[in-house]
Amino acid sequence: MALLIIGIVVFLGIHLLPTFRGVREGLIEKLGENGYKAFFSVASILGFILLVYGFASAPIIPIWTPPVWMRHLAMLLMLPAFILLVAAYVPGRIKAVVKHPMLTAIKTWALAHLLANGDLAGIILFGSFLAYAVYDRIALKHRQPTELIETPGPGSPRNDIIAVVLGIVFYVVFLLWLHPLLIGKVVVPM
C-alpha cells in the first residue's frame, strides 16, 4: 500500500505544480523551461509506474460491497469519460461547452471506479484522483488569464463527431481488450 500512496503523491503532486505559481516559476528559473518539462515528465512517469505497481500489489481490504447496479452505472459512466478524453484533444463544441474535458473525464472516471470498487486501495486511488480533479478545476477558475493556455475557438461540428466516434471506439477497445490485459477482467454481474 505504501508504493500506491507514494505513487499517488508523486504523480498528483507534480500535476498540482501549475496551481502553485511561485513554486512552478522557481523551478523554471532554476531548471530552465526544457529542464522543468523534463523534470515534470520524469516525475510523472515515475509516479505513474509507482501507483500502477502499488495498486496492483496492494492487498484487497474490503471496506464495502457495491451493489450490482453500481457496476453497471460505472460502465455507463465510462463511455462519456472516453468521449471527453478525446474531446480534450479535438477542438469542437464539446470542448468549448465543457471547458476542461480532461478534468471532467478524470472526475467521471474516478467516480465510476469509486462506485464499482469497495476495497481500500481502490478508494484511496480513485478518491485521490477525484479530489485532484475537483481541486484543479477550482484552481483553474482562480488563475489569471495569462497563466492559462490559450485555446482556439470551437472547431467544426465534424470534430465533435470525431470525438464521439473515437471515444466509443476507445471505450470498446479498452473494455474488451485493454482492461483485461492491463488491469484485469471487467466483472459485470448479472
JSON list of C-alpha atoms in Angstrom, two decimals:
[
{"chain": "A", "resi": 1, "resn": "MET", "atom": "CA", "xyz": [0.00, 0.00, 0.00]},
{"chain": "A", "resi": 2, "resn": "ALA", "atom": "CA", "xyz": [2.96, 2.32, 0.64]},
{"chain": "A", "resi": 3, "resn": "LEU", "atom": "CA", "xyz": [4.01, 2.22, -3.03]},
{"chain": "A", "resi": 4, "resn": "LEU", "atom": "CA", "xyz": [0.49, 3.16, -4.08]},
{"chain": "A", "resi": 5, "resn": "ILE", "atom": "CA", "xyz": [0.44, 6.16, -1.76]},
{"chain": "A", "resi": 6, "resn": "ILE", "atom": "CA", "xyz": [3.95, 7.27, -2.79]},
{"chain": "A", "resi": 7, "resn": "GLY", "atom": "CA", "xyz": [2.97, 6.92, -6.45]},
{"chain": "A", "resi": 8, "resn": "ILE", "atom": "CA", "xyz": [-0.19, 8.98, -5.93]},
{"chain": "A", "resi": 9, "resn": "VAL", "atom": "CA", "xyz": [1.74, 11.69, -4.07]},
{"chain": "A", "resi": 10, "resn": "VAL", "atom": "CA", "xyz": [4.42, 11.89, -6.78]},
{"chain": "A", "resi": 11, "resn": "PHE", "atom": "CA", "xyz": [2.03, 11.70, -9.77]},
{"chain": "A", "resi": 12, "resn": "LEU", "atom": "CA", "xyz": [-0.66, 14.04, -8.50]},
{"chain": "A", "resi": 13, "resn": "GLY", "atom": "CA", "xyz": [1.87, 16.24, -6.71]},
{"chain": "A", "resi": 14, "resn": "ILE", "atom": "CA", "xyz": [3.71, 17.01, -9.93]},
{"chain": "A", "resi": 15, "resn": "HIS", "atom": "CA", "xyz": [0.38, 17.66, -11.68]},
{"chain": "A", "resi": 16, "resn": "LEU", "atom": "CA", "xyz": [-0.56, 20.13, -8.95]},
{"chain": "A", "resi": 17, "resn": "LEU", "atom": "CA", "xyz": [2.59, 22.23, -9.53]},
{"chain": "A", "resi": 18, "resn": "PRO", "atom": "CA", "xyz": [0.89, 24.56, -12.04]},
{"chain": "A", "resi": 19, "resn": "THR", "atom": "CA", "xyz": [-1.57, 25.58, -9.30]},
{"chain": "A", "resi": 20, "resn": "PHE", "atom": "CA", "xyz": [1.33, 26.89, -7.20]},
{"chain": "A", "resi": 21, "resn": "ARG", "atom": "CA", "xyz": [2.62, 29.63, -9.46]},
{"chain": "A", "resi": 22, "resn": "GLY", "atom": "CA", "xyz": [5.59, 30.64, -7.28]},
{"chain": "A", "resi": 23, "resn": "VAL", "atom": "CA", "xyz": [6.91, 27.10, -6.94]},
{"chain": "A", "resi": 24, "resn": "ARG", "atom": "CA", "xyz": [6.48, 26.44, -10.65]},
{"chain": "A", "resi": 25, "resn": "GLU", "atom": "CA", "xyz": [8.20, 29.70, -11.65]},
{"chain": "A", "resi": 26, "resn": "GLY", "atom": "CA", "xyz": [11.05, 28.97, -9.21]},
{"chain": "A", "resi": 27, "resn": "LEU", "atom": "CA", "xyz": [11.62, 25.57, -10.77]},
{"chain": "A", "resi": 28, "resn": "ILE", "atom": "CA", "xyz": [11.55, 27.03, -14.28]},
{"chain": "A", "resi": 29, "resn": "GLU", "atom": "CA", "xyz": [14.06, 29.67, -13.19]},
{"chain": "A", "resi": 30, "resn": "LYS", "atom": "CA", "xyz": [16.41, 27.03, -11.73]},
{"chain": "A", "resi": 31, "resn": "LEU", "atom": "CA", "xyz": [15.96, 24.32, -14.37]},
{"chain": "A", "resi": 32, "resn": "GLY", "atom": "CA", "xyz": [15.01, 26.34, -17.45]},
{"chain": "A", "resi": 33, "resn": "GLU", "atom": "CA", "xyz": [11.84, 25.72, -19.45]},
{"chain": "A", "resi": 34, "resn": "ASN", "atom": "CA", "xyz": [13.12, 22.46, -21.01]},
{"chain": "A", "resi": 35, "resn": "GLY", "atom": "CA", "xyz": [14.60, 21.29, -17.71]},
{"chain": "A", "resi": 36, "resn": "TYR", "atom": "CA", "xyz": [11.28, 21.88, -15.98]},
{"chain": "A", "resi": 37, "resn": "LYS", "atom": "CA", "xyz": [9.44, 19.96, -18.71]},
{"chain": "A", "resi": 38, "resn": "ALA", "atom": "CA", "xyz": [11.92, 17.08, -18.43]},
{"chain": "A", "resi": 39, "resn": "PHE", "atom": "CA", "xyz": [11.57, 17.07, -14.62]},
{"chain": "A", "resi": 40, "resn": "PHE", "atom": "CA", "xyz": [7.78, 17.14, -14.95]},
{"chain": "A", "resi": 41, "resn": "SER", "atom": "CA", "xyz": [7.80, 14.25, -17.44]},
{"chain": "A", "resi": 42, "resn": "VAL", "atom": "CA", "xyz": [10.20, 12.05, -15.47]},
{"chain": "A", "resi": 43, "resn": "ALA", "atom": "CA", "xyz": [8.35, 12.65, -12.19]},
{"chain": "A", "resi": 44, "resn": "SER", "atom": "CA", "xyz": [5.00, 11.92, -13.89]},
{"chain": "A", "resi": 45, "resn": "ILE", "atom": "CA", "xyz": [6.24, 8.66, -15.39]},
{"chain": "A", "resi": 46, "resn": "LEU", "atom": "CA", "xyz": [7.88, 7.57, -12.13]},
{"chain": "A", "resi": 47, "resn": "GLY", "atom": "CA", "xyz": [4.74, 8.42, -10.14]},
{"chain": "A", "resi": 48, "resn": "PHE", "atom": "CA", "xyz": [2.53, 6.62, -12.63]},
{"chain": "A", "resi": 49, "resn": "ILE", "atom": "CA", "xyz": [4.69, 3.47, -12.53]},
{"chain": "A", "resi": 50, "resn": "LEU", "atom": "CA", "xyz": [4.70, 3.52, -8.73]},
{"chain": "A", "resi": 51, "resn": "LEU", "atom": "CA", "xyz": [0.95, 3.98, -8.44]},
{"chain": "A", "resi": 52, "resn": "VAL", "atom": "CA", "xyz": [0.16, 1.27, -11.01]},
{"chain": "A", "resi": 53, "resn": "TYR", "atom": "CA", "xyz": [2.56, -1.20, -9.39]},
{"chain": "A", "resi": 54, "resn": "GLY", "atom": "CA", "xyz": [1.40, -0.16, -5.91]},
{"chain": "A", "resi": 55, "resn": "PHE", "atom": "CA", "xyz": [-2.25, -0.61, -6.83]},
{"chain": "A", "resi": 56, "resn": "ALA", "atom": "CA", "xyz": [-1.60, -3.99, -8.44]},
{"chain": "A", "resi": 57, "resn": "SER", "atom": "CA", "xyz": [0.31, -5.25, -5.40]},
{"chain": "A", "resi": 58, "resn": "ALA", "atom": "CA", "xyz": [-1.93, -3.70, -2.72]},
{"chain": "A", "resi": 59, "resn": "PRO", "atom": "CA", "xyz": [-3.78, -6.16, -0.52]},
{"chain": "A", "resi": 60, "resn": "ILE", "atom": "CA", "xyz": [-7.50, -6.39, -1.08]},
{"chain": "A", "resi": 61, "resn": "ILE", "atom": "CA", "xyz": [-9.06, -4.93, 2.05]},
{"chain": "A", "resi": 62, "resn": "PRO", "atom": "CA", "xyz": [-12.83, -4.76, 1.56]},
{"chain": "A", "resi": 63, "resn": "ILE", "atom": "CA", "xyz": [-14.48, -1.67, 3.02]},
{"chain": "A", "resi": 64, "resn": "TRP", "atom": "CA", "xyz": [-17.90, -2.09, 1.46]},
{"chain": "A", "resi": 65, "resn": "THR", "atom": "CA", "xyz": [-19.59, -4.20, -1.21]},
{"chain": "A", "resi": 66, "resn": "PRO", "atom": "CA", "xyz": [-21.03, -2.12, -4.04]},
{"chain": "A", "resi": 67, "resn": "PRO", "atom": "CA", "xyz": [-24.49, -3.14, -5.20]},
{"chain": "A", "resi": 68, "resn": "VAL", "atom": "CA", "xyz": [-24.61, -4.83, -8.61]},
{"chain": "A", "resi": 69, "resn": "TRP", "atom": "CA", "xyz": [-26.31, -1.84, -10.24]},
{"chain": "A", "resi": 70, "resn": "MET", "atom": "CA", "xyz": [-23.33, 0.38, -9.40]},
{"chain": "A", "resi": 71, "resn": "ARG", "atom": "CA", "xyz": [-21.06, -1.71, -11.62]},
{"chain": "A", "resi": 72, "resn": "HIS", "atom": "CA", "xyz": [-23.48, -1.22, -14.47]},
{"chain": "A", "resi": 73, "resn": "LEU", "atom": "CA", "xyz": [-23.62, 2.51, -13.74]},
{"chain": "A", "resi": 74, "resn": "ALA", "atom": "CA", "xyz": [-19.82, 2.62, -13.69]},
{"chain": "A", "resi": 75, "resn": "MET", "atom": "CA", "xyz": [-19.63, 1.00, -17.12]},
{"chain": "A", "resi": 76, "resn": "LEU", "atom": "CA", "xyz": [-22.17, 3.50, -18.42]},
{"chain": "A", "resi": 77, "resn": "LEU", "atom": "CA", "xyz": [-20.23, 6.46, -16.96]},
{"chain": "A", "resi": 78, "resn": "MET", "atom": "CA", "xyz": [-17.03, 5.33, -18.63]},
{"chain": "A", "resi": 79, "resn": "LEU", "atom": "CA", "xyz": [-18.46, 5.95, -22.11]},
{"chain": "A", "resi": 80, "resn": "PRO", "atom": "CA", "xyz": [-18.72, 9.75, -21.70]},
{"chain": "A", "resi": 81, "resn": "ALA", "atom": "CA", "xyz": [-15.37, 9.69, -19.87]},
{"chain": "A", "resi": 82, "resn": "PHE", "atom": "CA", "xyz": [-13.70, 8.30, -23.01]},
{"chain": "A", "resi": 83, "resn": "ILE", "atom": "CA", "xyz": [-15.53, 10.78, -25.25]},
{"chain": "A", "resi": 84, "resn": "LEU", "atom": "CA", "xyz": [-14.45, 13.68, -23.02]},
{"chain": "A", "resi": 85, "resn": "LEU", "atom": "CA", "xyz": [-10.89, 12.37, -23.01]},
{"chain": "A", "resi": 86, "resn": "VAL", "atom": "CA", "xyz": [-10.78, 12.52, -26.81]},
{"chain": "A", "resi": 87, "resn": "ALA", "atom": "CA", "xyz": [-12.62, 15.87, -26.85]},
{"chain": "A", "resi": 88, "resn": "ALA", "atom": "CA", "xyz": [-9.81, 17.35, -24.72]},
{"chain": "A", "resi": 89, "resn": "TYR", "atom": "CA", "xyz": [-7.54, 17.00, -27.76]},
{"chain": "A", "resi": 90, "resn": "VAL", "atom": "CA", "xyz": [-10.04, 17.72, -30.55]},
{"chain": "A", "resi": 91, "resn": "PRO", "atom": "CA", "xyz": [-11.32, 21.31, -30.56]},
{"chain": "A", "resi": 92, "resn": "GLY", "atom": "CA", "xyz": [-15.07, 21.27, -31.02]},
{"chain": "A", "resi": 93, "resn": "ARG", "atom": "CA", "xyz": [-18.31, 22.28, -29.34]},
{"chain": "A", "resi": 94, "resn": "ILE", "atom": "CA", "xyz": [-17.86, 19.60, -26.67]},
{"chain": "A", "resi": 95, "resn": "LYS", "atom": "CA", "xyz": [-14.56, 21.12, -25.60]},
{"chain": "A", "resi": 96, "resn": "ALA", "atom": "CA", "xyz": [-15.98, 24.67, -25.77]},
{"chain": "A", "resi": 97, "resn": "VAL", "atom": "CA", "xyz": [-19.02, 23.81, -23.64]},
{"chain": "A", "resi": 98, "resn": "VAL", "atom": "CA", "xyz": [-17.26, 21.59, -21.09]},
{"chain": "A", "resi": 99, "resn": "LYS", "atom": "CA", "xyz": [-14.23, 23.94, -20.99]},
{"chain": "A", "resi": 100, "resn": "HIS", "atom": "CA", "xyz": [-11.92, 21.39, -19.34]},
{"chain": "A", "resi": 101, "resn": "PRO", "atom": "CA", "xyz": [-12.93, 17.99, -20.74]},
{"chain": "A", "resi": 102, "resn": "MET", "atom": "CA", "xyz": [-9.78, 16.28, -19.43]},
{"chain": "A", "resi": 103, "resn": "LEU", "atom": "CA", "xyz": [-10.61, 17.17, -15.83]},
{"chain": "A", "resi": 104, "resn": "THR", "atom": "CA", "xyz": [-14.25, 16.22, -16.37]},
{"chain": "A", "resi": 105, "resn": "ALA", "atom": "CA", "xyz": [-13.11, 12.88, -17.83]},
{"chain": "A", "resi": 106, "resn": "ILE", "atom": "CA", "xyz": [-10.88, 12.28, -14.79]},
{"chain": "A", "resi": 107, "resn": "LYS", "atom": "CA", "xyz": [-13.73, 13.12, -12.40]},
{"chain": "A", "resi": 108, "resn": "THR", "atom": "CA", "xyz": [-16.12, 10.83, -14.29]},
{"chain": "A", "resi": 109, "resn": "TRP", "atom": "CA", "xyz": [-13.55, 8.00, -14.43]},
{"chain": "A", "resi": 110, "resn": "ALA", "atom": "CA", "xyz": [-12.75, 8.33, -10.72]},
{"chain": "A", "resi": 111, "resn": "LEU", "atom": "CA", "xyz": [-16.40, 8.49, -9.67]},
{"chain": "A", "resi": 112, "resn": "ALA", "atom": "CA", "xyz": [-17.29, 5.48, -11.82]},
{"chain": "A", "resi": 113, "resn": "HIS", "atom": "CA", "xyz": [-14.50, 3.44, -10.25]},
{"chain": "A", "resi": 114, "resn": "LEU", "atom": "CA", "xyz": [-15.38, 4.57, -6.72]},
{"chain": "A", "resi": 115, "resn": "LEU", "atom": "CA", "xyz": [-18.92, 3.33, -7.33]},
{"chain": "A", "resi": 116, "resn": "ALA", "atom": "CA", "xyz": [-17.73, -0.06, -8.61]},
{"chain": "A", "resi": 117, "resn": "ASN", "atom": "CA", "xyz": [-14.90, -0.75, -6.15]},
{"chain": "A", "resi": 118, "resn": "GLY", "atom": "CA", "xyz": [-15.23, -1.04, -2.40]},
{"chain": "A", "resi": 119, "resn": "ASP", "atom": "CA", "xyz": [-11.68, -2.00, -1.44]},
{"chain": "A", "resi": 120, "resn": "LEU", "atom": "CA", "xyz": [-9.29, 0.30, 0.44]},
{"chain": "A", "resi": 121, "resn": "ALA", "atom": "CA", "xyz": [-6.72, 0.60, -2.37]},
{"chain": "A", "resi": 122, "resn": "GLY", "atom": "CA", "xyz": [-9.45, 1.49, -4.87]},
{"chain": "A", "resi": 123, "resn": "ILE", "atom": "CA", "xyz": [-10.95, 4.08, -2.56]},
{"chain": "A", "resi": 124, "resn": "ILE", "atom": "CA", "xyz": [-7.53, 5.66, -1.98]},
{"chain": "A", "resi": 125, "resn": "LEU", "atom": "CA", "xyz": [-6.58, 5.67, -5.69]},
{"chain": "A", "resi": 126, "resn": "PHE", "atom": "CA", "xyz": [-9.87, 6.80, -7.23]},
{"chain": "A", "resi": 127, "resn": "GLY", "atom": "CA", "xyz": [-10.71, 9.13, -4.34]},
{"chain": "A", "resi": 128, "resn": "SER", "atom": "CA", "xyz": [-7.32, 10.83, -4.76]},
{"chain": "A", "resi": 129, "resn": "PHE", "atom": "CA", "xyz": [-7.88, 11.37, -8.48]},
{"chain": "A", "resi": 130, "resn": "LEU", "atom": "CA", "xyz": [-11.38, 12.70, -7.88]},
{"chain": "A", "resi": 131, "resn": "ALA", "atom": "CA", "xyz": [-10.10, 15.12, -5.23]},
{"chain": "A", "resi": 132, "resn": "TYR", "atom": "CA", "xyz": [-7.26, 16.21, -7.54]},
{"chain": "A", "resi": 133, "resn": "ALA", "atom": "CA", "xyz": [-9.61, 16.91, -10.47]},
{"chain": "A", "resi": 134, "resn": "VAL", "atom": "CA", "xyz": [-12.07, 18.84, -8.30]},
{"chain": "A", "resi": 135, "resn": "TYR", "atom": "CA", "xyz": [-9.24, 20.91, -6.76]},
{"chain": "A", "resi": 136, "resn": "ASP", "atom": "CA", "xyz": [-7.58, 21.58, -10.12]},
{"chain": "A", "resi": 137, "resn": "ARG", "atom": "CA", "xyz": [-10.87, 22.70, -11.68]},
{"chain": "A", "resi": 138, "resn": "ILE", "atom": "CA", "xyz": [-11.45, 25.12, -8.82]},
{"chain": "A", "resi": 139, "resn": "ALA", "atom": "CA", "xyz": [-7.85, 26.35, -9.07]},
{"chain": "A", "resi": 140, "resn": "LEU", "atom": "CA", "xyz": [-8.29, 26.96, -12.81]},
{"chain": "A", "resi": 141, "resn": "LYS", "atom": "CA", "xyz": [-11.14, 29.35, -12.07]},
{"chain": "A", "resi": 142, "resn": "HIS", "atom": "CA", "xyz": [-8.80, 31.44, -9.88]},
{"chain": "A", "resi": 143, "resn": "ARG", "atom": "CA", "xyz": [-5.82, 31.63, -12.23]},
{"chain": "A", "resi": 144, "resn": "GLN", "atom": "CA", "xyz": [-5.05, 34.77, -14.16]},
{"chain": "A", "resi": 145, "resn": "PRO", "atom": "CA", "xyz": [-5.97, 34.56, -17.87]},
{"chain": "A", "resi": 146, "resn": "THR", "atom": "CA", "xyz": [-2.27, 34.98, -18.78]},
{"chain": "A", "resi": 147, "resn": "GLU", "atom": "CA", "xyz": [-1.45, 31.82, -16.80]},
{"chain": "A", "resi": 148, "resn": "LEU", "atom": "CA", "xyz": [-3.86, 29.70, -18.76]},
{"chain": "A", "resi": 149, "resn": "ILE", "atom": "CA", "xyz": [-3.02, 28.10, -22.06]},
{"chain": "A", "resi": 150, "resn": "GLU", "atom": "CA", "xyz": [-4.90, 29.88, -24.78]},
{"chain": "A", "resi": 151, "resn": "THR", "atom": "CA", "xyz": [-7.23, 27.56, -26.61]},
{"chain": "A", "resi": 152, "resn": "PRO", "atom": "CA", "xyz": [-8.61, 28.22, -30.05]},
{"chain": "A", "resi": 153, "resn": "GLY", "atom": "CA", "xyz": [-12.33, 28.81, -30.51]},
{"chain": "A", "resi": 154, "resn": "PRO", "atom": "CA", "xyz": [-14.67, 25.92, -31.06]},
{"chain": "A", "resi": 155, "resn": "GLY", "atom": "CA", "xyz": [-13.77, 23.79, -34.03]},
{"chain": "A", "resi": 156, "resn": "SER", "atom": "CA", "xyz": [-16.15, 22.40, -36.57]},
{"chain": "A", "resi": 157, "resn": "PRO", "atom": "CA", "xyz": [-19.03, 20.08, -35.64]},
{"chain": "A", "resi": 158, "resn": "ARG", "atom": "CA", "xyz": [-17.04, 17.43, -37.54]},
{"chain": "A", "resi": 159, "resn": "ASN", "atom": "CA", "xyz": [-14.57, 17.42, -34.64]},
{"chain": "A", "resi": 160, "resn": "ASP", "atom": "CA", "xyz": [-17.36, 16.56, -32.20]},
{"chain": "A", "resi": 161, "resn": "ILE", "atom": "CA", "xyz": [-18.33, 13.62, -34.39]},
{"chain": "A", "resi": 162, "resn": "ILE", "atom": "CA", "xyz": [-14.67, 12.54, -34.42]},
{"chain": "A", "resi": 163, "resn": "ALA", "atom": "CA", "xyz": [-14.51, 12.86, -30.61]},
{"chain": "A", "resi": 164, "resn": "VAL", "atom": "CA", "xyz": [-17.67, 10.80, -30.12]},
{"chain": "A", "resi": 165, "resn": "VAL", "atom": "CA", "xyz": [-16.70, 8.08, -32.61]},
{"chain": "A", "resi": 166, "resn": "LEU", "atom": "CA", "xyz": [-13.12, 7.79, -31.33]},
{"chain": "A", "resi": 167, "resn": "GLY", "atom": "CA", "xyz": [-14.36, 7.87, -27.74]},
{"chain": "A", "resi": 168, "resn": "ILE", "atom": "CA", "xyz": [-16.73, 4.97, -28.45]},
{"chain": "A", "resi": 169, "resn": "VAL", "atom": "CA", "xyz": [-14.00, 3.03, -30.27]},
{"chain": "A", "resi": 170, "resn": "PHE", "atom": "CA", "xyz": [-11.51, 3.57, -27.41]},
{"chain": "A", "resi": 171, "resn": "TYR", "atom": "CA", "xyz": [-14.20, 2.60, -24.89]},
{"chain": "A", "resi": 172, "resn": "VAL", "atom": "CA", "xyz": [-14.94, -0.68, -26.67]},
{"chain": "A", "resi": 173, "resn": "VAL", "atom": "CA", "xyz": [-11.26, -1.49, -27.23]},
{"chain": "A", "resi": 174, "resn": "PHE", "atom": "CA", "xyz": [-10.43, -0.73, -23.60]},
{"chain": "A", "resi": 175, "resn": "LEU", "atom": "CA", "xyz": [-13.42, -2.65, -22.27]},
{"chain": "A", "resi": 176, "resn": "LEU", "atom": "CA", "xyz": [-12.88, -5.76, -24.38]},
{"chain": "A", "resi": 177, "resn": "TRP", "atom": "CA", "xyz": [-9.09, -5.95, -24.66]},
{"chain": "A", "resi": 178, "resn": "LEU", "atom": "CA", "xyz": [-7.00, -3.41, -22.78]},
{"chain": "A", "resi": 179, "resn": "HIS", "atom": "CA", "xyz": [-8.74, -3.52, -19.39]},
{"chain": "A", "resi": 180, "resn": "PRO", "atom": "CA", "xyz": [-8.45, -7.33, -19.16]},
{"chain": "A", "resi": 181, "resn": "LEU", "atom": "CA", "xyz": [-4.84, -7.17, -20.36]},
{"chain": "A", "resi": 182, "resn": "LEU", "atom": "CA", "xyz": [-3.63, -4.31, -18.15]},
{"chain": "A", "resi": 183, "resn": "ILE", "atom": "CA", "xyz": [-5.90, -4.33, -15.10]},
{"chain": "A", "resi": 184, "resn": "GLY", "atom": "CA", "xyz": [-7.95, -7.50, -15.14]},
{"chain": "A", "resi": 185, "resn": "LYS", "atom": "CA", "xyz": [-11.25, -8.72, -16.39]},
{"chain": "A", "resi": 186, "resn": "VAL", "atom": "CA", "xyz": [-14.18, -6.33, -16.14]},
{"chain": "A", "resi": 187, "resn": "VAL", "atom": "CA", "xyz": [-16.67, -8.04, -13.89]},
{"chain": "A", "resi": 188, "resn": "VAL", "atom": "CA", "xyz": [-20.25, -7.37, -14.86]},
{"chain": "A", "resi": 189, "resn": "PRO", "atom": "CA", "xyz": [-22.56, -9.28, -12.54]},
{"chain": "A", "resi": 190, "resn": "MET", "atom": "CA", "xyz": [-25.87, -10.35, -13.99]}
]
